[in-house]
Coordinates of N, CA and C in Angstrom, one line a residue:
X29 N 6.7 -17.4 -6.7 CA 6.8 -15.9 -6.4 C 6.5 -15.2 -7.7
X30 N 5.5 -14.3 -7.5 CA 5.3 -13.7 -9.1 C 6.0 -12.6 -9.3
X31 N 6.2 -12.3 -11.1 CA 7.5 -11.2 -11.1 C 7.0 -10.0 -11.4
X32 N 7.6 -9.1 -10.6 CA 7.1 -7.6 -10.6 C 7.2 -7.2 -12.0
X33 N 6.0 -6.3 -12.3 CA 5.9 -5.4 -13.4 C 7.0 -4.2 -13.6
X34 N 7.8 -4.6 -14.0 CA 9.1 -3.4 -13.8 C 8.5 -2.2 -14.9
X35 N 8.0 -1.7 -15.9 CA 7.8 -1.0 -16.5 C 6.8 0.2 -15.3
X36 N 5.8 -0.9 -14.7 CA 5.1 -0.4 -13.5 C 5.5 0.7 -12.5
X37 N 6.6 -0.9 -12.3 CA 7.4 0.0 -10.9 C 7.9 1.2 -11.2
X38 N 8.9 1.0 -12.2 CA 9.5 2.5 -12.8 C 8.7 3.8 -12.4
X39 N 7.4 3.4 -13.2 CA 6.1 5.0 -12.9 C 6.1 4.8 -11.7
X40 N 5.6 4.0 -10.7 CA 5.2 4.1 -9.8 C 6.7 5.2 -8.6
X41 N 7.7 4.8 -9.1 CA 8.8 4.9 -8.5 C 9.2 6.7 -8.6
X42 N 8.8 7.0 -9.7 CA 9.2 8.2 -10.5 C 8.2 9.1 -10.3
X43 N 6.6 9.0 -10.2 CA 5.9 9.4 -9.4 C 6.6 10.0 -8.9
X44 N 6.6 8.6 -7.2 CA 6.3 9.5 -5.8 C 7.8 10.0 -6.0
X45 N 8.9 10.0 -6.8 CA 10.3 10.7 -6.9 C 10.1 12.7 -7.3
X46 N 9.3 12.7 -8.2 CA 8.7 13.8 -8.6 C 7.7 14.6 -7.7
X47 N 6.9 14.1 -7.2 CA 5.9 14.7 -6.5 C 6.6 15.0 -4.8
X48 N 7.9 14.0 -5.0 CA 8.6 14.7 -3.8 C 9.5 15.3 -3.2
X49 N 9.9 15.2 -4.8 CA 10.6 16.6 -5.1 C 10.1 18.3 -4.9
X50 N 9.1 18.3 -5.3 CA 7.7 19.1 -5.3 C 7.0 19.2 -4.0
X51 N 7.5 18.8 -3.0 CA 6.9 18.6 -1.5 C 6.8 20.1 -1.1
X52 N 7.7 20.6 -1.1 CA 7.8 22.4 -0.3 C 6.7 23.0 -1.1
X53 N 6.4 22.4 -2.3 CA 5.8 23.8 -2.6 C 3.9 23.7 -2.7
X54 N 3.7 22.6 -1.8 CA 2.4 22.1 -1.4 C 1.8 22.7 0.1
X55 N 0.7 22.7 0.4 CA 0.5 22.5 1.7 C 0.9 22.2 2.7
X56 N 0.9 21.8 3.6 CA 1.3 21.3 5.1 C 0.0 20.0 5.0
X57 N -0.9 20.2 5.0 CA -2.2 19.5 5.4 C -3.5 20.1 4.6
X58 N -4.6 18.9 4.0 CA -5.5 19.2 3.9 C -6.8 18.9 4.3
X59 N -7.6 20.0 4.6 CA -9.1 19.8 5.2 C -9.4 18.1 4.8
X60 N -9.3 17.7 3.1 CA -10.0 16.7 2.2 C -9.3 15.7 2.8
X61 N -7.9 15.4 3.0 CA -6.6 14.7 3.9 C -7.3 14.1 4.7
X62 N -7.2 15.1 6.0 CA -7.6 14.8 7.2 C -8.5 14.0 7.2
X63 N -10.0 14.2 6.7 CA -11.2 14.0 7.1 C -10.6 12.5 6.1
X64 N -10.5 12.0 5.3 CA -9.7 10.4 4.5 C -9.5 9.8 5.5
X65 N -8.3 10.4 6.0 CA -7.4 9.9 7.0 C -7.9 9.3 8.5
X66 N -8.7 10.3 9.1 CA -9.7 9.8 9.7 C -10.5 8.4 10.0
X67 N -10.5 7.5 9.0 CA -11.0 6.1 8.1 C -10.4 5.4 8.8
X68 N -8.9 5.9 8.5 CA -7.7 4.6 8.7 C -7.5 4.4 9.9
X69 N -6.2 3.4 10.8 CA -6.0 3.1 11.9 C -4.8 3.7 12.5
X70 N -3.8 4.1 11.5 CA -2.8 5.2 11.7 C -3.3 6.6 11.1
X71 N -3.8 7.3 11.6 CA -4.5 8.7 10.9 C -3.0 9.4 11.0
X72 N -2.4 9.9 11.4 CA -1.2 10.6 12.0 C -0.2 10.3 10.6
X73 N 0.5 9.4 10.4 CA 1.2 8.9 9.4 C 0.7 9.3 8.1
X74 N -1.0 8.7 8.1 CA -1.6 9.1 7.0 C -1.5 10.4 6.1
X75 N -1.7 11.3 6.8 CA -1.9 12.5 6.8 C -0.3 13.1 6.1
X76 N 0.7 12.8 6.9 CA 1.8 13.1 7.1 C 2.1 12.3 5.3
X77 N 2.0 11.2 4.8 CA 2.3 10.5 3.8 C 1.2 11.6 2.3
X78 N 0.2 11.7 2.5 CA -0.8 12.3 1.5 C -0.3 13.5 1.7
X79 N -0.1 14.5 2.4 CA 0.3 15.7 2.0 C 1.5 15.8 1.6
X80 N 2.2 14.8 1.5 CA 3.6 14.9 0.5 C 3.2 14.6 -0.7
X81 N 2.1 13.9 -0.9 CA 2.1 13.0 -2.5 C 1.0 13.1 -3.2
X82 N -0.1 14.1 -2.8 CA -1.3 14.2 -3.0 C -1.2 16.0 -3.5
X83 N -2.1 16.2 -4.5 CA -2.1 17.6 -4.9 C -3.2 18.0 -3.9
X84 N -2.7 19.4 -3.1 CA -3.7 19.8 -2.1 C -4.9 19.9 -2.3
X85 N -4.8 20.7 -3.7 CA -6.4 21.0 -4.0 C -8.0 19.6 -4.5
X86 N -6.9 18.4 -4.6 CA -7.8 17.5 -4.7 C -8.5 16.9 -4.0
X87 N -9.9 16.6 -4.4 CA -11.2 16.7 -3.7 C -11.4 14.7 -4.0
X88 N -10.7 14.0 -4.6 CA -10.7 12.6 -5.3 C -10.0 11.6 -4.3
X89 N -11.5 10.8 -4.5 CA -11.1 9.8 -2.7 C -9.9 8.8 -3.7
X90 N -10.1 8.6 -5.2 CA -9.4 7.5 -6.0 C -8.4 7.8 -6.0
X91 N -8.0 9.3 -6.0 CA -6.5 9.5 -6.3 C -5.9 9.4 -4.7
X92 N -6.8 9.3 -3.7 CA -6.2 9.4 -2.8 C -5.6 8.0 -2.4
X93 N -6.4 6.6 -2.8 CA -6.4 5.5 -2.7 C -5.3 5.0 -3.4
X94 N -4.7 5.7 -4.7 CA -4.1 5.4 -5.6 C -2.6 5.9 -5.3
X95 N -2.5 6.9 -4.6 CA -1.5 7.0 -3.7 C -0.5 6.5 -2.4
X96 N -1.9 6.0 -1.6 CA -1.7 5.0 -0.8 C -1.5 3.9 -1.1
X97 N -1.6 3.2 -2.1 CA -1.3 2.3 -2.5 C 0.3 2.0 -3.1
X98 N 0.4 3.4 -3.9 CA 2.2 3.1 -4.3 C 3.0 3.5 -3.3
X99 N 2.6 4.4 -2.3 CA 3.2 4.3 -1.1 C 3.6 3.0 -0.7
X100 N 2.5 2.2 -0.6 CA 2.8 0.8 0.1 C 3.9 0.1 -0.5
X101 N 3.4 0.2 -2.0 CA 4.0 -1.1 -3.0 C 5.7 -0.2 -2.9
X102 N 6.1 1.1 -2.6 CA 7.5 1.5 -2.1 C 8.1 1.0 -0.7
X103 N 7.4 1.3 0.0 CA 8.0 0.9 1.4 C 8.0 -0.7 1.4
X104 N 7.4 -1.4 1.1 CA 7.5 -2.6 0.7 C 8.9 -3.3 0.0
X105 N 9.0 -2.4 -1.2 CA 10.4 -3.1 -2.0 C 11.4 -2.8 -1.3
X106 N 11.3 -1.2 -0.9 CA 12.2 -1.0 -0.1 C 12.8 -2.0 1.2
X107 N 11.9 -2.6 2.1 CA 11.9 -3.4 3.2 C 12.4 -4.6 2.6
X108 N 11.9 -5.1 1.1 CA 12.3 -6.5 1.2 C 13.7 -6.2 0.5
X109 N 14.2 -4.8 0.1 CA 15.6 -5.1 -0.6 C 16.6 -5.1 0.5
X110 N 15.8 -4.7 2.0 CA 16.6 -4.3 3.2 C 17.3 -5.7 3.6
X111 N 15.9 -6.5 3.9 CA 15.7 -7.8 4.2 C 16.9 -8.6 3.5
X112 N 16.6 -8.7 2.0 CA 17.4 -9.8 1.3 C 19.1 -9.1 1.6
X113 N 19.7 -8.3 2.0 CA 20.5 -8.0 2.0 C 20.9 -8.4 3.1
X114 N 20.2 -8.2 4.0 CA 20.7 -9.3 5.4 C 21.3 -10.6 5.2
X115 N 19.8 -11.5 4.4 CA 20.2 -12.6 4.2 C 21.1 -13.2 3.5
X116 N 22.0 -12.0 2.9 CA 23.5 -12.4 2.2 C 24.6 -12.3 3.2
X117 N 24.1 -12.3 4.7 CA 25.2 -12.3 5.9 C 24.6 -13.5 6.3
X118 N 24.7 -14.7 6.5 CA 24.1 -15.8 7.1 C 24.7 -16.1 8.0
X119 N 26.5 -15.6 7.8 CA 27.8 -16.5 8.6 C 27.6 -15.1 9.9
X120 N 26.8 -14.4 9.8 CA 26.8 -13.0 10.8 C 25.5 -13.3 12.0
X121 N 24.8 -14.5 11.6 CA 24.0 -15.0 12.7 C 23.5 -16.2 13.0
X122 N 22.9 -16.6 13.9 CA 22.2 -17.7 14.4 C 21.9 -18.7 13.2
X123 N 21.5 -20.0 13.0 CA 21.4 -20.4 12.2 C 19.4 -20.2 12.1
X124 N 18.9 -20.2 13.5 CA 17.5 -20.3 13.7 C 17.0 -18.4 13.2
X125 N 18.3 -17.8 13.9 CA 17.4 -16.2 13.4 C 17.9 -15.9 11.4
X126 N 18.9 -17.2 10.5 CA 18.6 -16.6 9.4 C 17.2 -17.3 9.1
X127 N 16.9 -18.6 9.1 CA 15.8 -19.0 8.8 C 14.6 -18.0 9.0
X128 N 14.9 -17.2 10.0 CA 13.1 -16.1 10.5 C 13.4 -15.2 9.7
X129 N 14.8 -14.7 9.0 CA 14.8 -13.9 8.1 C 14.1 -14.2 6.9
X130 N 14.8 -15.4 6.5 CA 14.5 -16.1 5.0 C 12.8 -16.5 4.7
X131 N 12.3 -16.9 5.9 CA 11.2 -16.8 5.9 C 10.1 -15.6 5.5
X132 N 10.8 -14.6 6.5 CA 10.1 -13.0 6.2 C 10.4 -12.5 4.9
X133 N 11.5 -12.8 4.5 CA 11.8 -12.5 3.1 C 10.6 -12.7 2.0
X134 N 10.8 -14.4 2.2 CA 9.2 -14.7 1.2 C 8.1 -13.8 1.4
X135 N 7.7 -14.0 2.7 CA 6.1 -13.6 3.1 C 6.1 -12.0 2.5
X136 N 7.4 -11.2 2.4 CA 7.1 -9.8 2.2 C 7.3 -9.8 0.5
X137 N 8.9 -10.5 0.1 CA 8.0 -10.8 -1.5 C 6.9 -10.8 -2.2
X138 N 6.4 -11.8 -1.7 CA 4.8 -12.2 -1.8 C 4.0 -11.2 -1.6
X139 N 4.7 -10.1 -0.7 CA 3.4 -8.9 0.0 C 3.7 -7.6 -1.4
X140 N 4.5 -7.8 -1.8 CA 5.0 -6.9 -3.3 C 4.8 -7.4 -4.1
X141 N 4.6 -8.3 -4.8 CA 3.5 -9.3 -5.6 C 2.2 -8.8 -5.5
X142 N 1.4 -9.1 -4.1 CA 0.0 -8.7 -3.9 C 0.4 -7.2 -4.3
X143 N 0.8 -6.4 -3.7 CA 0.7 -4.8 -3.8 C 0.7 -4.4 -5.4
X144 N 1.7 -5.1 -6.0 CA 2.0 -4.4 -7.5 C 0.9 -5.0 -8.4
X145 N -0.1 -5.9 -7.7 CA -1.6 -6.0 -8.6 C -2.1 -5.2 -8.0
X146 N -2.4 -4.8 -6.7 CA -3.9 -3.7 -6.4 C -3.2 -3.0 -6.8
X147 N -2.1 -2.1 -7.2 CA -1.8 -0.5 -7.7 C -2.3 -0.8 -8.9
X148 N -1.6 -2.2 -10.1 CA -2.2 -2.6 -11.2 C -3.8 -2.6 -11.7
X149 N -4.5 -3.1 -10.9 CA -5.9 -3.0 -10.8 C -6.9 -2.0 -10.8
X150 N -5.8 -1.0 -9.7 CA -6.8 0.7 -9.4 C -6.6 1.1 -10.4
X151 N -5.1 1.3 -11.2 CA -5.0 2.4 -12.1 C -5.7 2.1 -13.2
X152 N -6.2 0.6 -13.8 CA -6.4 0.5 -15.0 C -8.4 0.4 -14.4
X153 N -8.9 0.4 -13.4 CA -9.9 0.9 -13.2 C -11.1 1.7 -14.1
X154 N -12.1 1.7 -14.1 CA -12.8 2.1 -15.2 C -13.6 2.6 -14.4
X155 N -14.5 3.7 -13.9 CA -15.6 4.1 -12.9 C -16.7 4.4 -14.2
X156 N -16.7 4.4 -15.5 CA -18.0 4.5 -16.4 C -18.4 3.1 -16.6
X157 N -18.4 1.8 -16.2 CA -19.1 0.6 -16.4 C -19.7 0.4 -15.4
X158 N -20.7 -0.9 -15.5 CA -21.1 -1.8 -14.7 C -20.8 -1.8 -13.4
X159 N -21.8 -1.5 -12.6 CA -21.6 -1.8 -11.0 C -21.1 -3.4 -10.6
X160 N -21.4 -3.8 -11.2 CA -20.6 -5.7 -11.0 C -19.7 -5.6 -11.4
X161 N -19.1 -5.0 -12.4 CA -17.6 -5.2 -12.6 C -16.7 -4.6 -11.9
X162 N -17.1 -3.3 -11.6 CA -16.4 -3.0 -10.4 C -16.5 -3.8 -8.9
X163 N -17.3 -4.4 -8.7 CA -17.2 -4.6 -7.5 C -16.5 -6.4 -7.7
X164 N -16.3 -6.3 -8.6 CA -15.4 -7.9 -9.1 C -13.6 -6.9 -8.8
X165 N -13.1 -5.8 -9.4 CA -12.1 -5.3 -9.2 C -12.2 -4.8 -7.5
X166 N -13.0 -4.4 -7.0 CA -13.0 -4.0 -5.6 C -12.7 -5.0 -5.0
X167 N -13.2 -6.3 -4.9 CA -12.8 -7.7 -4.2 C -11.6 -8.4 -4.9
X168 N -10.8 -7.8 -6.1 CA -9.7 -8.1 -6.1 C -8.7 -7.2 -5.2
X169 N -8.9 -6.4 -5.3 CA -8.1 -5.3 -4.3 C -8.0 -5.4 -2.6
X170 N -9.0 -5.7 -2.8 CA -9.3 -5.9 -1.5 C -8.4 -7.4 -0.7
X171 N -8.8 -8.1 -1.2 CA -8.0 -9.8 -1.1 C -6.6 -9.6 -1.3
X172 N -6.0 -8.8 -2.3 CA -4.6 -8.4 -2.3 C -4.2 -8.3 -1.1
X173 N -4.7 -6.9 -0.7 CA -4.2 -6.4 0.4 C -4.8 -6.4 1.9
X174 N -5.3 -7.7 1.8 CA -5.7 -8.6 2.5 C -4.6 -9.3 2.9
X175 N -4.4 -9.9 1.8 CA -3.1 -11.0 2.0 C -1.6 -10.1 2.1
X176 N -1.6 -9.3 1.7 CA -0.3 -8.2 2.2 C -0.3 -8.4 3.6
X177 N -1.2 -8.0 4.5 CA -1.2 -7.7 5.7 C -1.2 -9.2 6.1
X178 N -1.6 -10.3 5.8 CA -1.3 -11.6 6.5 C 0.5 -11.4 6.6
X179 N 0.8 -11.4 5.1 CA 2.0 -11.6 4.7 C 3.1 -11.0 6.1
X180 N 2.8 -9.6 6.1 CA 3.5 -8.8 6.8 C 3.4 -9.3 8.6
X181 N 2.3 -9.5 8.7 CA 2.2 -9.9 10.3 C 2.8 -11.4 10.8
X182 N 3.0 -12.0 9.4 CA 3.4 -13.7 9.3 C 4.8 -13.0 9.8
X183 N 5.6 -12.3 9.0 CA 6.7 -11.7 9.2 C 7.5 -11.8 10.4
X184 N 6.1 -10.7 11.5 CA 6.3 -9.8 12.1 C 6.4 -10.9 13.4
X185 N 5.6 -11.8 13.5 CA 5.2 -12.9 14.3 C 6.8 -13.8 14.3
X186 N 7.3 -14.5 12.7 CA 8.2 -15.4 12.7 C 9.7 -14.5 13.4
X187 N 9.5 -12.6 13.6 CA 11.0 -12.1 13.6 C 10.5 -12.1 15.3
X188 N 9.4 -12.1 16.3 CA 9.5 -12.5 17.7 C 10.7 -12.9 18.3
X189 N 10.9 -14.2 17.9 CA 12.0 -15.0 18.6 C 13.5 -14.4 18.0
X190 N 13.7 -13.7 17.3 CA 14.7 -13.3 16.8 C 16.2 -12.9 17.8
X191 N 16.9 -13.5 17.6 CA 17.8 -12.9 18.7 C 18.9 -12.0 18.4
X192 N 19.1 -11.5 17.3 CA 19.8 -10.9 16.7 C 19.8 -9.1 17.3
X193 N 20.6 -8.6 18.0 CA 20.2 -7.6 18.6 C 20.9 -6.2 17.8
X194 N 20.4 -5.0 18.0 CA 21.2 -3.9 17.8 C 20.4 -3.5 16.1
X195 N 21.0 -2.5 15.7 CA 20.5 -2.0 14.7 C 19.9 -2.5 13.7
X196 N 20.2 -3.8 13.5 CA 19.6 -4.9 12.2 C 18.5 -5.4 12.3
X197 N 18.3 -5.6 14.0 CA 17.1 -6.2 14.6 C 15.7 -5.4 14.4
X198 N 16.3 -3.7 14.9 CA 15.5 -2.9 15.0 C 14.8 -2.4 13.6
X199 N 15.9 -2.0 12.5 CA 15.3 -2.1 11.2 C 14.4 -2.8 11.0
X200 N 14.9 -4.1 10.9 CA 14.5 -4.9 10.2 C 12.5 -4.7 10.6
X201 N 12.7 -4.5 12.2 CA 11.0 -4.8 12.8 C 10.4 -3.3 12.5
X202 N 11.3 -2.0 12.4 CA 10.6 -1.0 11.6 C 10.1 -1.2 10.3
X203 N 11.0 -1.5 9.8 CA 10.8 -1.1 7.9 C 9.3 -2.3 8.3
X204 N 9.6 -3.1 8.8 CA 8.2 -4.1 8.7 C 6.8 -3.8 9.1
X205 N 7.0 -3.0 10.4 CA 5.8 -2.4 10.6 C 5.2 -1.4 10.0
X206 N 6.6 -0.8 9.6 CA 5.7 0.5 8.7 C 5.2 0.1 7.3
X207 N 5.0 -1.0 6.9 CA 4.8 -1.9 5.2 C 2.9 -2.0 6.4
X208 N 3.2 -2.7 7.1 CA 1.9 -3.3 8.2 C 1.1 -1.6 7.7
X209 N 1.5 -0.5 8.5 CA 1.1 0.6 8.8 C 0.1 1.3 7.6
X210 N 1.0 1.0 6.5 CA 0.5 1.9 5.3 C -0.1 1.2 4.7
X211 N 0.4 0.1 4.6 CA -1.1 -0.8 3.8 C -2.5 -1.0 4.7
X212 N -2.0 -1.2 5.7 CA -3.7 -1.0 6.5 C -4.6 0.3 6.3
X213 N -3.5 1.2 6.1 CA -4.0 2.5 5.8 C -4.8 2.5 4.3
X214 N -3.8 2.4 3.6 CA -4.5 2.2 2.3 C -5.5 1.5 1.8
X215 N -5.3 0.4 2.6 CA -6.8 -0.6 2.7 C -8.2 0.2 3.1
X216 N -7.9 1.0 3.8 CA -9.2 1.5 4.3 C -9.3 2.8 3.6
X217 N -8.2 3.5 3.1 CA -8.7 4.7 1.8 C -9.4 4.1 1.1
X218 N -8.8 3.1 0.0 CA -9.2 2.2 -0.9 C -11.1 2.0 -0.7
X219 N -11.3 1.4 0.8 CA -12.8 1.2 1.5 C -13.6 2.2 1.0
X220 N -12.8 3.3 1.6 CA -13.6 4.9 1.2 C -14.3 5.2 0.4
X221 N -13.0 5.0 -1.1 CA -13.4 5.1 -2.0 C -14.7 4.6 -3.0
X222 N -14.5 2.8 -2.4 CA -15.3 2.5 -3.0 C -16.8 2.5 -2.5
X223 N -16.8 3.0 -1.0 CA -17.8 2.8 -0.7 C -18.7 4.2 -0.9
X224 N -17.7 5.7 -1.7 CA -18.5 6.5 -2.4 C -18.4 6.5 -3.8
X225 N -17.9 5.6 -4.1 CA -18.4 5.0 -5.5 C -19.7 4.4 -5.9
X226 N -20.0 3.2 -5.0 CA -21.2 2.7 -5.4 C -22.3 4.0 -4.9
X227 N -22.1 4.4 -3.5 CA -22.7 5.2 -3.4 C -23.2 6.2 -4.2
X228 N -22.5 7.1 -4.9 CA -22.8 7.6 -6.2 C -23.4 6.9 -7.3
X229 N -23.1 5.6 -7.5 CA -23.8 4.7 -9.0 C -24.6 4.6 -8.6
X230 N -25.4 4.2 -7.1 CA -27.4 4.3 -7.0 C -27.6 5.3 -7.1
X231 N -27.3 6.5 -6.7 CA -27.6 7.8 -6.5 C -28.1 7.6 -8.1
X232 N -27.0 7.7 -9.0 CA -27.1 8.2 -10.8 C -28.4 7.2 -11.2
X233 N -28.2 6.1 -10.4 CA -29.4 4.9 -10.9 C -30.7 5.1 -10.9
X234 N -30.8 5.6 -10.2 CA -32.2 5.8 -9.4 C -32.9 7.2 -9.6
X235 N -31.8 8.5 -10.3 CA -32.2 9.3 -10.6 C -32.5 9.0 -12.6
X236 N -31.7 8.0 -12.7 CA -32.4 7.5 -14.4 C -33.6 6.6 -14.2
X237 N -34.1 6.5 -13.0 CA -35.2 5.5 -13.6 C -36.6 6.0 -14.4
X238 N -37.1 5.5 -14.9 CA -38.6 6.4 -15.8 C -39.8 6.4 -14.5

């Protein structure tokens, strides 16, 4: 299991702490929002998540991606600090529903792992080099959070049989789907972005040719 960048997390944490703090005195929604959000598979949530954490007046698909991302990589720790806290009640269930715990535990670990490289990856990002080298960092990001969303559905699949009923059960299959929700979302900001990135680097290409 790889170990989180804590100096990372800290910003990452402090961020979205600050900017949502600063929530009231933004927007409700923006035109640039919406039409992003649109992309993704939850638009609704989307929207609802970027106009808390996103400066309205910004027209930047990166910062929008770069958002969604530490969104993720929060609801995520958050979920698995839910998680491992369960599984310090063992003697409070089934022996088969702690195993689907302990299991989901890993796979969502593992899904905070992958997350805390794509946020790693975006931010140290370079958009003045090489169109190959970006697209070497795009298909890291991408595979990340690729494997996030296996991670989380592996989860979501092993807590099925769960028999553990009432408010622990139900957490437990929220906080999970909503890690599912926002990284799918962010996966396809992320798409957005890069797909008017390169778009722009032929554009610039082609207008330098002699």
């Amino acid at each position: 299991m790889g170990k989180i960048n804590i100096p990372l997390l800290l910003l990452v944490l402090s961020v979205v702490a600050v900017v949502e703090s600063n929530t009231s005195r933004l927007r409700p929604h923006s035109t640039f929002i919406e039409t992003q959000c649109r992309r993704t598979r939850y638009p609704e949530p989307c929207v609802t998540f970027l106009s808390k954490y996103v400066n309205p007046t910004s027209q930047d698909p990166q910062e929008i991606a770069q958002v969604a991302l530490k969104v993720s990589l929060v609801r995520a720790l958050h979920t698995k600090a839910y998680i491992a806290k369960v599984c310090k009640e063992p003697k409070q269930m089934k022996a088969k529903d702690y195993q689907a715990i302990k299991e989901c535990l890993v796979h969502i670990s593992h899904g905070v792992s992958q997350l805390t490289n794509a946020v790693k990856e975006l931010h140290n990002l370079k958009l003045d080099g090489q169109l190959e080298e970006f697209l070497w960092h795009q298909n890291n990001v991408q595979t990340w959070l690729s494997t996030v969303l296996t991670d989380v559905y592996t989860c979501m699949d092993g807590l099925s049989g769960y028999s553990k009923g009432g408010k622990v059960q139900a957490t437990i299959k929220a906080k999970v789907l909503n890690v599912a929700q926002v990284t799918s979302n962010a996966l396809a900001l992320f798409n957005g972005f890069a797909a008017k990135y390169k778009t722009s680097h032929h554009a610039s290409y082609d207008s330098n040719k002699p």
